[in-house]
Short mmCIF file of C-alpha atoms in Angstrom, two decimals:
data_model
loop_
_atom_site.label_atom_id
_atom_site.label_comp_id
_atom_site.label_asym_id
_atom_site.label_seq_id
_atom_site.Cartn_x
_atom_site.Cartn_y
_atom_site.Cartn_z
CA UNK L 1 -28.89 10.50 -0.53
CA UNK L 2 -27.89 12.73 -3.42
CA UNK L 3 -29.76 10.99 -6.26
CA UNK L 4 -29.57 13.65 -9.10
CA UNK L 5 -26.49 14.92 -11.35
CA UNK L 6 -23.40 14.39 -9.00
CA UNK L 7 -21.73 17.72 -7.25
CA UNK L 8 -18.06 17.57 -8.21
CA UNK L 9 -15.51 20.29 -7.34
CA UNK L 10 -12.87 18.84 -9.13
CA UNK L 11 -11.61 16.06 -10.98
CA UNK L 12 -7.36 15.63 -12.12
CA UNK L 13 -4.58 13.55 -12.31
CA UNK L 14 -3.19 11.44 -12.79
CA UNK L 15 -1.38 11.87 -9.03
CA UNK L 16 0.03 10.31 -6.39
CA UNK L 17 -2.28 8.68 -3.87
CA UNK L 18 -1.12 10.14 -1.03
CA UNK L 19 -2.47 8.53 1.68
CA UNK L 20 -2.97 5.32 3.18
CA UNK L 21 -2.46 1.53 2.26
CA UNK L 22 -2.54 2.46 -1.37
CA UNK L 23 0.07 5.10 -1.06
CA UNK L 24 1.76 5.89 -3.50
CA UNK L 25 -0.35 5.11 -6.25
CA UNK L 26 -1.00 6.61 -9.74
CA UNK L 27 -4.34 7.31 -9.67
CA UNK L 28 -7.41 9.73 -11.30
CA UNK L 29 -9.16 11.92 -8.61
CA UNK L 30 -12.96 12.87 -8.22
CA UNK L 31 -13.41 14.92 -5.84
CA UNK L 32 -17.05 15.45 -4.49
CA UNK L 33 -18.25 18.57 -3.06
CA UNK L 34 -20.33 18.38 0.08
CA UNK L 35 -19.55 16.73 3.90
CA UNK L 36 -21.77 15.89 6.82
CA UNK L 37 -18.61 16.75 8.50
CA UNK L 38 -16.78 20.14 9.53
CA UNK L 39 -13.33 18.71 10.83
CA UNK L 40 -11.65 21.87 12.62
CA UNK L 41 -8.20 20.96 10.48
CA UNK L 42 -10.09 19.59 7.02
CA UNK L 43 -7.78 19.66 4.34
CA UNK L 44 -10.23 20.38 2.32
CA UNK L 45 -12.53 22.74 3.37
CA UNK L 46 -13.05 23.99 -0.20
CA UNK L 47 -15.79 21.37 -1.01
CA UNK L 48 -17.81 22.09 1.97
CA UNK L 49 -17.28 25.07 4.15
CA UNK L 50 -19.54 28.11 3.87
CA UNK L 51 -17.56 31.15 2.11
CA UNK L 52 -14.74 29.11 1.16
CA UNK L 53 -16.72 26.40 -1.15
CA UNK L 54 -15.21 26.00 -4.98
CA UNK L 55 -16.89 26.11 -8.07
CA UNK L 56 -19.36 22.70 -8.15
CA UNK L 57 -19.85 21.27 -11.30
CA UNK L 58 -23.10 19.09 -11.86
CA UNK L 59 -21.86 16.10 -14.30
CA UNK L 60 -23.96 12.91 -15.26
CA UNK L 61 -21.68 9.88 -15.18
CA UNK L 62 -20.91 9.70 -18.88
CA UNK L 63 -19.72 13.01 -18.27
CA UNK L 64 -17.32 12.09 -15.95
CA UNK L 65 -16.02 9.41 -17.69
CA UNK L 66 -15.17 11.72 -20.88
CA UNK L 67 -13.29 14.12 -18.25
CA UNK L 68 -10.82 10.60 -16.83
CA UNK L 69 -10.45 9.25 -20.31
CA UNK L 70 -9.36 13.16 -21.77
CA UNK L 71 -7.33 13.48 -18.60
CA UNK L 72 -5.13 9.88 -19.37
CA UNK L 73 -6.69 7.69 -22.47
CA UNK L 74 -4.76 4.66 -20.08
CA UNK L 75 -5.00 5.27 -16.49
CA UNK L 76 -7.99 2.84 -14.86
CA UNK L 77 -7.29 3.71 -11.37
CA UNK L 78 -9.97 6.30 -10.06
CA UNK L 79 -9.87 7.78 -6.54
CA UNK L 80 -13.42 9.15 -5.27
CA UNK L 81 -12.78 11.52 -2.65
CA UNK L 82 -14.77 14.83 -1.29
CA UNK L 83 -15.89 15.86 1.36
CA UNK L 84 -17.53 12.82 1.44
CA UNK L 85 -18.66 10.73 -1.89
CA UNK L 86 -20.89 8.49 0.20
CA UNK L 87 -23.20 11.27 -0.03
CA UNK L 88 -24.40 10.66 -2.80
CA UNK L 89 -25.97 7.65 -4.92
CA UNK L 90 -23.06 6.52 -7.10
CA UNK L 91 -24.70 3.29 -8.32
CA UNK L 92 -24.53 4.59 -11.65
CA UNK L 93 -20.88 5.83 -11.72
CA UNK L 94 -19.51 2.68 -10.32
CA UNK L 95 -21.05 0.70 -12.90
CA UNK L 96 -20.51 2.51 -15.44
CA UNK L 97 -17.04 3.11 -14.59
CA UNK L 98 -16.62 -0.61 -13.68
CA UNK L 99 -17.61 -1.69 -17.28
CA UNK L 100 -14.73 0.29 -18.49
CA UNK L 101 -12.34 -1.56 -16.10
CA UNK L 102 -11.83 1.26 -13.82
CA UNK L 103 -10.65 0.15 -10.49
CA UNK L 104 -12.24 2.46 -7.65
CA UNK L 105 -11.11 3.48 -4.44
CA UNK L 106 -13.29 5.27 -1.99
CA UNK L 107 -12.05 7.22 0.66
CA UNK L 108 -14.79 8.04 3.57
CA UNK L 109 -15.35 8.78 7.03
CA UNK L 110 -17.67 6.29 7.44
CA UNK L 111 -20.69 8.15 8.59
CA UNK L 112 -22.72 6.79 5.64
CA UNK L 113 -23.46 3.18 4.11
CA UNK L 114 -24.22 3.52 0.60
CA UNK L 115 -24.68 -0.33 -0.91
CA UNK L 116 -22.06 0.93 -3.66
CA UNK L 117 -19.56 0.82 -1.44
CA UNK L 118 -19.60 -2.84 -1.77
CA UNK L 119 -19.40 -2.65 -5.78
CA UNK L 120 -16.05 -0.39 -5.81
CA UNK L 121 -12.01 -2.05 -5.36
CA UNK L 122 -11.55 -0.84 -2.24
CA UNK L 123 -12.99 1.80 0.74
CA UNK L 124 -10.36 3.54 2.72
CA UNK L 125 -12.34 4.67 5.76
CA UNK L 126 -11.12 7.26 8.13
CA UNK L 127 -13.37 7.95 11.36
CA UNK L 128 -12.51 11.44 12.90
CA UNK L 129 -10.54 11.90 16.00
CA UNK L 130 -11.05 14.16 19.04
CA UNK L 131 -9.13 17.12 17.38
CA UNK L 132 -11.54 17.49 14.67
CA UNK L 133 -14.30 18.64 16.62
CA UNK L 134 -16.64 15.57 14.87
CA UNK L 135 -17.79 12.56 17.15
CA UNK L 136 -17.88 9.58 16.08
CA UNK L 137 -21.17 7.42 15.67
CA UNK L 138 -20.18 3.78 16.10
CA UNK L 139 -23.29 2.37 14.69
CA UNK L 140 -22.75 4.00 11.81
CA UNK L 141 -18.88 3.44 11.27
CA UNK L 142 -19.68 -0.37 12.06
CA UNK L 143 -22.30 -0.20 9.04
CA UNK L 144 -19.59 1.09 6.58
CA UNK L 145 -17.27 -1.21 7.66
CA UNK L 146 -19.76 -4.27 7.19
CA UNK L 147 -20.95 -2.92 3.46
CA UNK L 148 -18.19 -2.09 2.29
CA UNK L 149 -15.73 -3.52 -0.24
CA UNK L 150 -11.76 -4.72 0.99
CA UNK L 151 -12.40 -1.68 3.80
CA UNK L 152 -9.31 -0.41 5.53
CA UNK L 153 -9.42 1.95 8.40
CA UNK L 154 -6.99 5.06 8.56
CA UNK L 155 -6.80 7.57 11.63
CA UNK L 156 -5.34 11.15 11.26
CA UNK L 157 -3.18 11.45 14.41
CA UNK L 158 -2.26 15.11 15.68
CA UNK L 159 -1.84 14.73 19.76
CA UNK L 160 -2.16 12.14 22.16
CA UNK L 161 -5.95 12.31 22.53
CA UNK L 162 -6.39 11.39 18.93
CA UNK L 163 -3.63 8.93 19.39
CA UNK L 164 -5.86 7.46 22.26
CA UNK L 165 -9.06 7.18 19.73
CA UNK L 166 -7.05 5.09 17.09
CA UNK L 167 -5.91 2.68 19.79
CA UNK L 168 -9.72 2.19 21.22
CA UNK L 169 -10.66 1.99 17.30
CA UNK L 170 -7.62 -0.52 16.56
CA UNK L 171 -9.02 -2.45 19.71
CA UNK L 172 -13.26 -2.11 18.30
CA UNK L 173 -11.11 -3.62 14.42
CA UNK L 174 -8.40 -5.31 15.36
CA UNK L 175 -8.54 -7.45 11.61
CA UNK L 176 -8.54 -4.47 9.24
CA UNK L 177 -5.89 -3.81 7.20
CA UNK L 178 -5.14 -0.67 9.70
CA UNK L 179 -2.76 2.97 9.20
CA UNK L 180 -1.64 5.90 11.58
CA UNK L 181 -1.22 8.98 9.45
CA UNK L 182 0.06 12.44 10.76
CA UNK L 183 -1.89 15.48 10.95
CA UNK L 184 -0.96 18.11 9.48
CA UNK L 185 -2.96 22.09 8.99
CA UNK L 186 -3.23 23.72 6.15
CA UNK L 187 -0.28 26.10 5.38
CA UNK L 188 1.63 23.84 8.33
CA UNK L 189 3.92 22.05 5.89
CA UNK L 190 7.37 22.10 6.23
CA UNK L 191 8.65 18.96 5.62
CA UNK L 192 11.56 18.81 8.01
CA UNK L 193 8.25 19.64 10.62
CA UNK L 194 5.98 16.75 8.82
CA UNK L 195 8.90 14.21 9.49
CA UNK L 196 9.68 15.18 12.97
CA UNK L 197 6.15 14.08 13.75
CA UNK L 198 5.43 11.37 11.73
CA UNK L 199 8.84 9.97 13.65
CA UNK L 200 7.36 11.01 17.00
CA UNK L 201 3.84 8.94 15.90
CA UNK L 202 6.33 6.05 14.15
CA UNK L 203 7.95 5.73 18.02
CA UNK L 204 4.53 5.97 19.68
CA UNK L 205 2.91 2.61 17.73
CA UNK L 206 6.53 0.86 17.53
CA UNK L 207 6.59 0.89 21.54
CA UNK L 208 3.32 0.33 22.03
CA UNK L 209 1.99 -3.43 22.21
CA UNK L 210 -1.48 -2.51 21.48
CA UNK L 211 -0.69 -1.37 17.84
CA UNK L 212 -0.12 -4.27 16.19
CA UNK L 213 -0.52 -5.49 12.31
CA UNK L 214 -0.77 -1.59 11.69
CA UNK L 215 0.97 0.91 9.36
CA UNK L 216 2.30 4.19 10.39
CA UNK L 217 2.45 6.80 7.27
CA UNK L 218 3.47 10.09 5.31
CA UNK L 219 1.09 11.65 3.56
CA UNK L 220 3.48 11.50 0.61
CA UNK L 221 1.70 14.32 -1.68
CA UNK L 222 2.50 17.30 1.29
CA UNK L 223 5.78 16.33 1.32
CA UNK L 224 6.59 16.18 -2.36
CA UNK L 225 4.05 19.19 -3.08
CA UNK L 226 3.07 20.88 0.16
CA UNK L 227 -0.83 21.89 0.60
CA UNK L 228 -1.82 22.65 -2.79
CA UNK L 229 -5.04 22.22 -4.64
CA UNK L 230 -5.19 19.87 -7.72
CA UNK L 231 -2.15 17.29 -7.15
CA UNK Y 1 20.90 -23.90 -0.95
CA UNK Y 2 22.51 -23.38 2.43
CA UNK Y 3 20.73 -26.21 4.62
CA UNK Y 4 22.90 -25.78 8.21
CA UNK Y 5 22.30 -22.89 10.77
CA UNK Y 6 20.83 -19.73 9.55
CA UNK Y 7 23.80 -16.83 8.91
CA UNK Y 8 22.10 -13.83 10.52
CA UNK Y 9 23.64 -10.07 10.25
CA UNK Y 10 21.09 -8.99 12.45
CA UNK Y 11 17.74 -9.08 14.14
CA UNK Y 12 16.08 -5.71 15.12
CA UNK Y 13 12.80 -4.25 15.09
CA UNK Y 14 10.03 -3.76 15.91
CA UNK Y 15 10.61 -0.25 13.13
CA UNK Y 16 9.06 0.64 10.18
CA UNK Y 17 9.12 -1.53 6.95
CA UNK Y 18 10.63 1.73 4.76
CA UNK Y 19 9.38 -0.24 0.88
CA UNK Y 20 6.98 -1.23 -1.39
CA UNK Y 21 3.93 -2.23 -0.81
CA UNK Y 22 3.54 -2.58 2.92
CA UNK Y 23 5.55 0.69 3.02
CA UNK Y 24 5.19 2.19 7.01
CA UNK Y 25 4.21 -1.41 8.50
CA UNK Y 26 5.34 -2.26 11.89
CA UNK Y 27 7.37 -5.29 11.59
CA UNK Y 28 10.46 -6.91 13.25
CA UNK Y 29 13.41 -7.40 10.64
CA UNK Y 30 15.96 -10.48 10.52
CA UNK Y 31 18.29 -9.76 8.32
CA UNK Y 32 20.29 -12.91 6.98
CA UNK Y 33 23.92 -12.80 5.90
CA UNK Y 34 25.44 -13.05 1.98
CA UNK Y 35 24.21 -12.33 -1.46
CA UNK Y 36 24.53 -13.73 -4.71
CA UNK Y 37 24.34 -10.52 -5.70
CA UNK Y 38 27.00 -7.31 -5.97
CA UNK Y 39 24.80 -3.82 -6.49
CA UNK Y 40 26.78 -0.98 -6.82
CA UNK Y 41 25.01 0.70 -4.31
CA UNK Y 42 23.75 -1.77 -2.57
CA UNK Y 43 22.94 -0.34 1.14
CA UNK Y 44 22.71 -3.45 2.89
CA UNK Y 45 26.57 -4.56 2.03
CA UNK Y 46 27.45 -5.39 5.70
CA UNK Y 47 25.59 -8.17 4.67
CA UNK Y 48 28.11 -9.33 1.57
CA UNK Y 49 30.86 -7.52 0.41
CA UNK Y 50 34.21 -8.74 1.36
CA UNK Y 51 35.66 -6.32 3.74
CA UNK Y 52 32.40 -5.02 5.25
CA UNK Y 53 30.70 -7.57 6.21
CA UNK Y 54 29.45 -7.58 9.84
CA UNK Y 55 29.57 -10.19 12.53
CA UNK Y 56 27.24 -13.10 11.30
CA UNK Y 57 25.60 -15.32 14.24
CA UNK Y 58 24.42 -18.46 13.21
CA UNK Y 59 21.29 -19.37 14.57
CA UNK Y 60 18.76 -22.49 14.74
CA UNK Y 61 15.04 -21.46 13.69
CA UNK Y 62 13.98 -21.96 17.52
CA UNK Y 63 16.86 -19.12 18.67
CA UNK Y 64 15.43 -17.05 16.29
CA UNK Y 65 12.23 -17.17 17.73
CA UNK Y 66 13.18 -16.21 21.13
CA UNK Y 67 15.20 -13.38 19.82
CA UNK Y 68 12.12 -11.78 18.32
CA UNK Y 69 9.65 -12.60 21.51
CA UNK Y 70 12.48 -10.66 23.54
CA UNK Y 71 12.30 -7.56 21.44
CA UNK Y 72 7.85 -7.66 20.86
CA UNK Y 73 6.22 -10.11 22.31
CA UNK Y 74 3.25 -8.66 20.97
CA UNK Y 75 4.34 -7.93 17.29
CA UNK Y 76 4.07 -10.75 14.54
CA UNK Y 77 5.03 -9.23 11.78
CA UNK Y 78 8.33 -10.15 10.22
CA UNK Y 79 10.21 -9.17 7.12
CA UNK Y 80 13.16 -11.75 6.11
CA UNK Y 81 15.60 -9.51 4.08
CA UNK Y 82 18.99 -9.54 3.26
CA UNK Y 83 21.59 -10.18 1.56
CA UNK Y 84 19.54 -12.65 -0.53
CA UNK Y 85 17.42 -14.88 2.26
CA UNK Y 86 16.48 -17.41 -0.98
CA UNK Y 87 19.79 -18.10 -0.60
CA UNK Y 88 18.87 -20.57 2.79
CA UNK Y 89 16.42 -23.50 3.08
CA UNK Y 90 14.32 -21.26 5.24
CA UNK Y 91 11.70 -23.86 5.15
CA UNK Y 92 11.96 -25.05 9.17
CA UNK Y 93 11.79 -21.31 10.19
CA UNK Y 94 9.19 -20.53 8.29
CA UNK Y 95 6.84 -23.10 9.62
CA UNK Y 96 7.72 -22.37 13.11
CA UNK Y 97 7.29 -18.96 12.96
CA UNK Y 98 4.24 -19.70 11.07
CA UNK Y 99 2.89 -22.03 13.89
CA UNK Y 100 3.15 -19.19 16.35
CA UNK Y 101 1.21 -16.73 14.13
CA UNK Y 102 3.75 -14.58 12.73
CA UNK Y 103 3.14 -13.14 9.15
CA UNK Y 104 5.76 -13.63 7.33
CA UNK Y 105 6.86 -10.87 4.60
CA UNK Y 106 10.11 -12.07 1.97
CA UNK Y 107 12.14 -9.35 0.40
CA UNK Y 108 14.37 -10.83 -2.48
CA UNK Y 109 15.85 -9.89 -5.96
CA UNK Y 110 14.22 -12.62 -7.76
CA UNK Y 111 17.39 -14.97 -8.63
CA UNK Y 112 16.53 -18.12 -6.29
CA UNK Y 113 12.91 -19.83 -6.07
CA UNK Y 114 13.38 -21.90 -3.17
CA UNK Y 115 9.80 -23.51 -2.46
CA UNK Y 116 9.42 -22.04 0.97
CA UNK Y 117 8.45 -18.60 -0.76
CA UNK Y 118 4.81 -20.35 -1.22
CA UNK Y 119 4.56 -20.83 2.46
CA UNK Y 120 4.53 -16.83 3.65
CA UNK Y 121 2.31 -14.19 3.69
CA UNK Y 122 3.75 -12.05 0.54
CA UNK Y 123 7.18 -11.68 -1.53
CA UNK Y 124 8.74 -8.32 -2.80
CA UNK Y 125 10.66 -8.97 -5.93
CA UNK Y 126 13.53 -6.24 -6.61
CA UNK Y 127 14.97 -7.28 -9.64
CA UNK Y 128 17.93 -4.52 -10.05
CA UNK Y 129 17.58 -2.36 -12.82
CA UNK Y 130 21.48 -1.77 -14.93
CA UNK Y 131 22.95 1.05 -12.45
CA UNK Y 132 23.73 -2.03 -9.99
CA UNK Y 133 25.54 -3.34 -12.49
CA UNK Y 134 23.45 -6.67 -12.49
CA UNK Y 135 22.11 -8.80 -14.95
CA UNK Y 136 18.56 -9.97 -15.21
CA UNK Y 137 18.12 -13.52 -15.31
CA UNK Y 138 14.49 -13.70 -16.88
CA UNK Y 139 13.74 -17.42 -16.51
CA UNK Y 140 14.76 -17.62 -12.58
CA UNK Y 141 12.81 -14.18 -12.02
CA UNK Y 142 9.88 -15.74 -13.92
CA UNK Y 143 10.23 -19.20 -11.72
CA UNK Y 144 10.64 -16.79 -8.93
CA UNK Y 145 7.36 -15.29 -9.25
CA UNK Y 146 5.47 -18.53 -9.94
CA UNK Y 147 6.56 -20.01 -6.91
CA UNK Y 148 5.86 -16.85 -4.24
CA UNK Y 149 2.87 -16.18 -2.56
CA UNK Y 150 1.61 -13.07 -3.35
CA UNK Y 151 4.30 -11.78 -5.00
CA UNK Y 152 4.78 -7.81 -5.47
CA UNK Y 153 7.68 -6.45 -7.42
CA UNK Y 154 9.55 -3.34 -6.82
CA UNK Y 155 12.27 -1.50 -8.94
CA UNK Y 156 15.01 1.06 -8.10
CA UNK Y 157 15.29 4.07 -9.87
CA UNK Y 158 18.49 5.51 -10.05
CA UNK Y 159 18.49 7.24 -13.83
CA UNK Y 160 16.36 6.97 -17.13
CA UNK Y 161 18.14 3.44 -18.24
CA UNK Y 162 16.80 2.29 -14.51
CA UNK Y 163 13.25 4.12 -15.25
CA UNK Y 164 13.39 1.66 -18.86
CA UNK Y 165 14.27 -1.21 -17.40
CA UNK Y 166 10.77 -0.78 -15.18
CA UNK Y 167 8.90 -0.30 -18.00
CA UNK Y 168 10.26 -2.93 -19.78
CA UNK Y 169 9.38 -5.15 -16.68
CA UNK Y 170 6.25 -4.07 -16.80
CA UNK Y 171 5.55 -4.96 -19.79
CA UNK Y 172 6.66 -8.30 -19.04
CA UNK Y 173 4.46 -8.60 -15.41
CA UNK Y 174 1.54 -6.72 -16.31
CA UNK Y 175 -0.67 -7.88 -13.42
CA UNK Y 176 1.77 -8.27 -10.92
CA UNK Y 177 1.46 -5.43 -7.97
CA UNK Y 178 4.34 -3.08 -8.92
CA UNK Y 179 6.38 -0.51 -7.46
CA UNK Y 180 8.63 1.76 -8.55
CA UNK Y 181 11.42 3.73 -6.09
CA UNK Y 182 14.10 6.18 -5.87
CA UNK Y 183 17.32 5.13 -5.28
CA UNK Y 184 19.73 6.73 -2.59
CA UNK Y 185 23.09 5.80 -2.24
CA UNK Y 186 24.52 5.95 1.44
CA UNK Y 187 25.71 8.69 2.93
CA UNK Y 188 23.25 10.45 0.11
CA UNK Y 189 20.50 10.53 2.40
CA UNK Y 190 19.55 14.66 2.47
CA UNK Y 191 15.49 14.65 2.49
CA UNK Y 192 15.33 17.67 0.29
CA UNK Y 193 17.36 15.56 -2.45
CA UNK Y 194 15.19 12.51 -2.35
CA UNK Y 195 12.07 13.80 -1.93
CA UNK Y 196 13.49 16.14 -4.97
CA UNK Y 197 14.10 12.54 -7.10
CA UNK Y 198 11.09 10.97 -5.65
CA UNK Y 199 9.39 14.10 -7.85
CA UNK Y 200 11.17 13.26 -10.98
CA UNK Y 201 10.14 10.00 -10.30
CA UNK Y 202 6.99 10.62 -10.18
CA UNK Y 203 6.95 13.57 -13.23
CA UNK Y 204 8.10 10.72 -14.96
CA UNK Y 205 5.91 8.10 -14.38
CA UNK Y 206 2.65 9.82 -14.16
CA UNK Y 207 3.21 10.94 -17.77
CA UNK Y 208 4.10 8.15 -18.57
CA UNK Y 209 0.43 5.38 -20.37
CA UNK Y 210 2.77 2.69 -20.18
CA UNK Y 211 3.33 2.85 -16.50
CA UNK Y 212 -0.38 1.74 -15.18
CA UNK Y 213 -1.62 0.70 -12.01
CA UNK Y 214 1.98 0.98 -10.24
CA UNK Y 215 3.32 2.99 -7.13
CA UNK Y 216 5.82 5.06 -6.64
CA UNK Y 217 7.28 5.62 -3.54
CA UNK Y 218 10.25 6.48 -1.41
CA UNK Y 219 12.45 4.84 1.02
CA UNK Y 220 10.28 5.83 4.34
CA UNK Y 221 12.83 5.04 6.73
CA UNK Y 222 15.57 6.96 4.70
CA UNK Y 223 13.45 10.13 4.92
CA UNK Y 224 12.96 9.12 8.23
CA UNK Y 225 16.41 8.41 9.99
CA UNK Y 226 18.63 8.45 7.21
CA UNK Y 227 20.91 5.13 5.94
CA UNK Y 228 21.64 4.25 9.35
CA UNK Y 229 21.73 0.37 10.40
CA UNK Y 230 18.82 -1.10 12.63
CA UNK Y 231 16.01 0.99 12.10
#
């Protein structure tokens, strides 16, 4: 685990939340560089991939909490994002961030167990389907699950394969708080295109008795802002 | 408190729950008949308004079961909406449904606190902002509150006096989950326009300290399908 100053490509807001069972909410971002992933369609490649990586910026946690408090003196919602933040050892961050009366929300694939995951609001986990290229290792997704704080699981959904995965993974956690999101590619956002298959994936889970207790969502930010960087 | 046979406008589902916080949840809707209540733009008036109001069936809490077995008999999710459904003694049908496992999910504007609204799983509160033309009574929306289980409230945005009268209930229900949405009236359903209002929405609210731990969001199923009935 990354133990030393933390690797951060960019921190804003406040945004939307744009994803997930907290859609929809104002919230600070943090966005960590580095992934132990390489999804074919990330969203994000920018923290990660090799000739495409941003600017990293090596903050201590005091540091970071100057950078939320000059970005809104009021906002205590923090979203830690990446690539993926349970990379690193965020012990310190949480609690210092916690004694300022942050609330935290993690959002990870859940290839990694960090015990900080359990000291945070809430851990949004989102295991990788067959179109990203990634497999899954069960073991390891079952550890996140069990460490972590409120988790909820969210699946990325582009084609019927992936569609497949989130069923056998809604069967494997059939009591988390659970959401289908669509897929979309970078520069692939036309929103009349975005709603014509998140209404294709809404019809999939409604006829389908095996999705049950689930939620089937936007990812509100691409349609009110398309693929940019920074909102 | 209407004590006889349930007034029902309809029973459909399983679709998407298009609001607040559960926003994209699978759920079965019933939908029960009058309102004490006149919005302006109210887009449920099929329900109320002399004139327009649809076909009402009145059903006993058992029929009501069976209808929603015949259209999932997997799905147990079930939003009671309206009209105003704290208008009825719901208290039989919600313990039967209960006994079978349903969860039970309450959409109401906050002007009747029938006891039965501490007996399911959570309770949107819409109090309507002054572009329905309503008037806030504080005390029964307080009493409403107390008595729901975890109660959530949610406001419609149509213009800045709406976007006040948020704040201003903010202010008064600082810890309560909190939601705030953009209004459409029917037939003013183009995506490009809401998603266009959802931004000012969100412009507006995002800049705004006073307006802390909320959510904004849109009507799902309106960028979805439009204002049509049944979905």
């Amino acid at each position: 685990m990354i133990r030393a100053n933390l690797g951060i490509v960019e921190i804003f807001g406040p945004t939307l939340q744009g994803e997930g069972q907290v859609i929809g909410r104002k919230t600070l971002f943090i966005r960590f560089a580095g992934c132990d992933y390489a999804c074919l369609w990330c969203d994000s490649a920018f923290t990660w991939k090799p000739g495409q990586i941003a600017p990293v910026e090596h903050l201590r946690p005091h540091e970071v909490l100057h950078r939320l408090l000059q970005l809104d003196p009021q906002c205590r919602d923090v979203t830690l994002s990446g690539g993926n933040p349970a990379l690193y050892d965020l012990t310190e961050l949480v609690e210092q961030l916690g004694a300022h009366g942050y609330r935290l929300h993690v959002e990870t694939q859940g290839s990694r167990a960090p015990a900080w995951l359990g000291r945070v609001d809430s851990v949004t986990i989102s295991p990788k389907p067959p179109s990203s290229g990634m497999d899954t290792d069960w073991a390891l997704l079952q550890q996140t699950v069990a460490v972590s704080a409120c988790p909820d699981l969210k699946v990325v959904v582009f084609d019927e394969a992936d569609y497949d995965y989130a069923r056998d993974l809604r069967v494997r956690f059939p009591n988390l708080p659970f959401a289908l999101q669509v897929g979309n590619r970078v520069g692939d956002d036309d929103t009349a295109a975005l709603l014509q298959k998140l209404d294709w994936l809404a019809q999939r889970a409604l006829s389908d008795p095996t999705m049950q207790n689930v939620r089937i969502l936007p990812q509100l930010h691409v349609l009110l802002w398309g693929n940019r960087r920074g909102v």
